[in-house]
CSV table of C-alpha atoms in Angstrom, one decimal:
chain,number,residue,atom,x,y,z
P,1,MET,CA,39.7,0.3,-21.6
P,2,ARG,CA,36.5,2.0,-22.7
P,3,PHE,CA,34.5,-1.2,-23.1
P,4,ALA,CA,35.4,-2.1,-19.1
P,5,TYR,CA,34.1,1.4,-17.9
P,6,ALA,CA,30.9,1.0,-20.7
P,7,LEU,CA,30.7,-2.5,-19.2
P,8,ALA,CA,30.7,-1.2,-15.6
P,9,ALA,CA,28.4,1.2,-16.0
P,10,VAL,CA,25.6,-1.2,-17.2
P,11,VAL,CA,26.6,-4.0,-14.3
P,12,PHE,CA,26.2,-0.9,-12.0
P,13,GLY,CA,23.6,0.7,-13.8
P,14,THR,CA,21.5,-3.0,-13.6
P,15,ALA,CA,22.7,-3.3,-10.0
P,16,VAL,CA,21.0,-0.1,-9.1
P,17,ALA,CA,17.8,-1.1,-10.7
P,18,VAL,CA,17.2,-4.3,-9.6
P,19,ALA,CA,17.7,-3.3,-5.6
P,20,GLU,CA,15.0,-3.0,-3.5
P,21,VAL,CA,13.5,-0.7,-0.8
P,22,THR,CA,12.7,-2.5,2.6
P,23,SER,CA,10.2,-1.2,3.8
P,24,GLY,CA,7.4,-2.1,6.9
P,25,PRO,CA,7.0,-5.6,8.7
P,26,GLN,CA,8.4,-8.1,6.4
P,27,VAL,CA,7.0,-11.9,5.6
P,28,GLY,CA,6.6,-14.0,8.7
P,29,GLU,CA,6.2,-11.0,11.0
P,30,MET,CA,2.8,-9.4,12.7
P,31,VAL,CA,1.3,-6.3,11.5
P,32,GLY,CA,0.6,-4.4,14.8
P,33,ALA,CA,-2.3,-1.9,15.8
P,34,PHE,CA,-2.2,1.6,14.8
P,35,THR,CA,-4.5,4.5,15.1
P,36,VAL,CA,-5.7,6.2,12.0
P,37,THR,CA,-8.7,9.0,10.9
P,38,LYS,CA,-10.8,7.2,8.0
P,39,VAL,CA,-10.7,10.3,5.4
P,40,ALA,CA,-12.8,8.2,2.6
P,41,GLY,CA,-14.0,5.5,0.7
P,42,ASN,CA,-15.4,2.0,1.4
P,43,PRO,CA,-18.3,2.6,2.8
P,44,ASP,CA,-19.9,-0.5,3.9
P,45,ASP,CA,-16.9,-1.1,6.3
P,46,GLY,CA,-19.1,0.6,9.0
P,47,VAL,CA,-16.7,3.1,10.2
P,48,ALA,CA,-17.7,6.6,9.3
P,49,ASP,CA,-15.5,9.3,7.3
P,50,GLY,CA,-13.9,11.2,10.1
P,51,ARG,CA,-13.4,8.6,12.9
P,52,ASN,CA,-10.6,8.3,15.0
P,53,LEU,CA,-9.7,4.2,15.0
P,54,CYS,CA,-7.6,1.3,14.3
P,55,TYR,CA,-8.7,0.4,11.1
P,56,ARG,CA,-5.9,-2.5,11.7
P,57,CYS,CA,-7.8,-3.7,13.9
P,58,LYS,CA,-10.9,-3.3,12.4
P,59,MET,CA,-10.3,-5.7,9.9
P,60,GLY,CA,-9.5,-8.5,12.6
P,61,GLN,CA,-8.0,-11.8,10.7
P,62,ARG,CA,-9.2,-10.8,7.1
P,63,PRO,CA,-7.0,-10.9,4.7
P,64,VAL,CA,-6.4,-7.6,3.8
P,65,VAL,CA,-4.1,-5.9,1.5
P,66,MET,CA,-2.3,-2.5,3.2
P,67,VAL,CA,-0.4,0.1,1.0
P,68,PHE,CA,0.8,3.5,2.3
P,69,ALA,CA,1.5,6.0,-0.4
P,70,ARG,CA,3.2,9.3,-0.1
P,71,SER,CA,2.0,10.8,-2.9
P,72,ALA,CA,-1.6,10.0,-4.9
P,73,ASP,CA,-0.5,9.4,-8.7
P,74,GLU,CA,-2.0,7.8,-11.5
P,75,LYS,CA,0.8,4.8,-10.7
P,76,LEU,CA,-1.2,4.2,-7.3
P,77,ALA,CA,-4.7,5.1,-9.2
P,78,LYS,CA,-3.9,1.8,-11.5
P,79,LEU,CA,-2.6,0.1,-8.7
P,80,LEU,CA,-5.5,0.8,-6.4
P,81,LYS,CA,-8.0,-0.1,-9.2
P,82,LYS,CA,-6.8,-3.3,-9.8
P,83,ILE,CA,-6.8,-4.0,-6.1
P,84,GLU,CA,-10.3,-3.0,-6.1
P,85,GLU,CA,-11.2,-5.5,-8.7
P,86,GLU,CA,-10.3,-8.2,-6.3
P,87,VAL,CA,-11.5,-6.5,-3.8
P,88,GLU,CA,-14.6,-7.2,-5.6
P,89,GLU,CA,-14.2,-10.4,-6.9
P,90,HIS,CA,-13.1,-12.2,-3.1
P,91,GLN,CA,-16.5,-10.4,-1.4
P,92,ALA,CA,-16.8,-14.3,-0.6
P,93,GLU,CA,-13.4,-14.1,1.3
P,94,LYS,CA,-13.8,-10.8,2.7
P,95,LEU,CA,-10.8,-9.8,1.4
P,96,ALA,CA,-10.0,-6.0,1.8
P,97,SER,CA,-8.2,-2.9,1.4
P,98,PHE,CA,-7.0,-0.1,2.7
P,99,VAL,CA,-4.4,3.1,2.1
P,100,ASN,CA,-2.2,5.0,4.6
P,101,MET,CA,-2.0,8.4,3.3
P,102,ILE,CA,1.3,9.8,4.5
P,103,GLY,CA,3.8,12.5,4.9
P,104,THR,CA,4.5,15.9,6.8
P,105,ASP,CA,1.1,17.6,6.7
P,106,ALA,CA,-1.5,15.2,8.6
P,107,GLU,CA,-4.5,17.6,7.2
P,108,SER,CA,-3.4,18.2,3.5
P,109,LEU,CA,-3.0,14.0,3.4
P,110,LYS,CA,-6.4,14.2,4.0
P,111,LYS,CA,-7.9,16.4,2.2
P,112,ALA,CA,-5.7,14.9,-0.9
P,113,ALA,CA,-6.8,11.3,0.2
P,114,ALA,CA,-11.0,12.5,-0.1
P,115,GLU,CA,-10.2,13.9,-2.7
P,116,PHE,CA,-8.4,11.3,-5.0
P,117,ALA,CA,-10.8,8.7,-4.1
P,118,THR,CA,-13.7,10.8,-5.8
P,119,THR,CA,-11.7,11.5,-8.4
P,120,HIS,CA,-10.5,7.5,-8.9
P,121,GLY,CA,-14.0,6.3,-8.2
P,122,ILE,CA,-12.3,4.0,-5.9
P,123,LYS,CA,-15.4,2.6,-3.5
P,124,ARG,CA,-14.1,-0.8,-2.4
P,125,ILE,CA,-10.8,1.0,-0.5
P,126,ALA,CA,-10.9,3.0,2.7
P,127,PHE,CA,-8.1,5.7,2.7
P,128,VAL,CA,-6.8,6.8,6.5
P,129,VAL,CA,-4.3,8.9,7.6
P,130,PRO,CA,-2.0,7.2,10.8
P,131,ASP,CA,-1.9,9.1,13.9
P,132,ASP,CA,2.5,9.2,13.3
P,133,ALA,CA,1.6,10.5,10.1
P,134,LYS,CA,5.3,11.3,8.5
P,135,ASN,CA,6.1,7.9,8.1
P,136,GLY,CA,3.4,5.8,9.8
P,137,PRO,CA,3.5,4.1,13.1
P,138,PRO,CA,7.4,3.2,14.1
P,139,ASP,CA,6.8,-0.1,14.7
P,140,LEU,CA,5.5,-0.5,11.3
P,141,LYS,CA,9.1,0.8,10.0
P,142,ILE,CA,7.8,2.4,6.6
P,143,ALA,CA,11.3,3.3,5.1
P,144,PRO,CA,11.9,7.2,4.0
P,145,ASP,CA,13.0,6.7,0.4
P,146,ALA,CA,9.7,4.1,0.0
P,147,GLU,CA,7.1,6.0,-2.0
P,148,VAL,CA,4.5,3.2,-2.4
P,149,THR,CA,4.5,-0.1,0.4
P,150,VAL,CA,2.1,-3.0,0.2
P,151,ILE,CA,1.5,-5.2,2.8
P,152,CYS,CA,-0.6,-8.0,2.7
P,153,TYR,CA,-1.6,-9.7,5.3
P,154,LYS,CA,-4.1,-12.2,6.9
P,155,GLY,CA,-4.5,-13.0,10.6
P,156,GLY,CA,-2.1,-10.1,11.5
P,157,LYS,CA,0.5,-12.2,9.6
P,158,VAL,CA,2.2,-10.6,7.0
P,159,GLN,CA,1.9,-13.2,3.9
P,160,ALA,CA,4.1,-10.3,1.3
P,161,ASN,CA,5.4,-7.7,1.0
P,162,HIS,CA,6.4,-4.5,-1.8
P,163,ALA,CA,8.2,-1.4,-1.6
P,164,PHE,CA,8.6,0.7,-4.3
P,165,ALA,CA,10.6,3.8,-4.3
P,166,LYS,CA,9.5,7.1,-6.2
P,167,GLY,CA,8.7,6.2,-10.1
P,168,SER,CA,9.9,2.9,-9.8
P,169,LEU,CA,6.0,1.7,-9.3
P,170,SER,CA,5.7,0.1,-13.1
P,171,ASP,CA,3.2,-2.5,-14.6
P,172,GLU,CA,4.8,-5.6,-13.9
P,173,LYS,CA,5.2,-4.5,-10.3
P,174,ILE,CA,1.5,-3.5,-10.1
P,175,ALA,CA,0.7,-7.1,-11.5
P,176,ALA,CA,3.1,-9.0,-8.6
P,177,VAL,CA,0.8,-7.1,-6.2
P,178,VAL,CA,-2.4,-8.2,-7.6
P,179,LYS,CA,-1.0,-11.9,-7.6
P,180,ALA,CA,0.2,-12.0,-3.9
P,181,SER,CA,-3.0,-10.2,-3.2
P,182,CYS,CA,-4.7,-13.6,-4.8
P,183,LYS,CA,-2.8,-15.8,-2.6
P,184,LEU,CA,-4.2,-14.3,0.4
P,185,VAL,CA,-7.4,-16.0,-0.4
P,186,ASP,CA,-6.5,-19.1,-2.3
């Protein structure tokens, strides 16, 4: 009987461990327009810090790795540094990236995003705060239980979507995101 309980615990634990969070537009869907305030990063994009605009619109038909993050921790820094390497490597293909910091207090998010970009030396990725700061634009359906959502799109059409619950962003998952971003420019 103990074996059955142990087996059930292993099976149940495995099912929970592999369960994915569904967040944001899915593969094949379009990323619509939404308004943000740029707060830091990518000085070469022609957008001044503090400007309110549709950054998604600014990217036009380019291949883009768009990130929604609820907290700025070391795993996010590691992910963004890897994405930044890809942006650097694929300048000719105009690969771009921007991070939407989301949460309850827009002003705190703006300050934290600017500090995070500076602290981690992230230069080629823009940091923005959506006007709908709590969960991002409602049309994009960013899940409240997703700590990080990464949407890779080209021409506005989603090519890959990766969403991670709090604490689940691992090195293997970072590698999968980087691989998806590379496919945008193949």
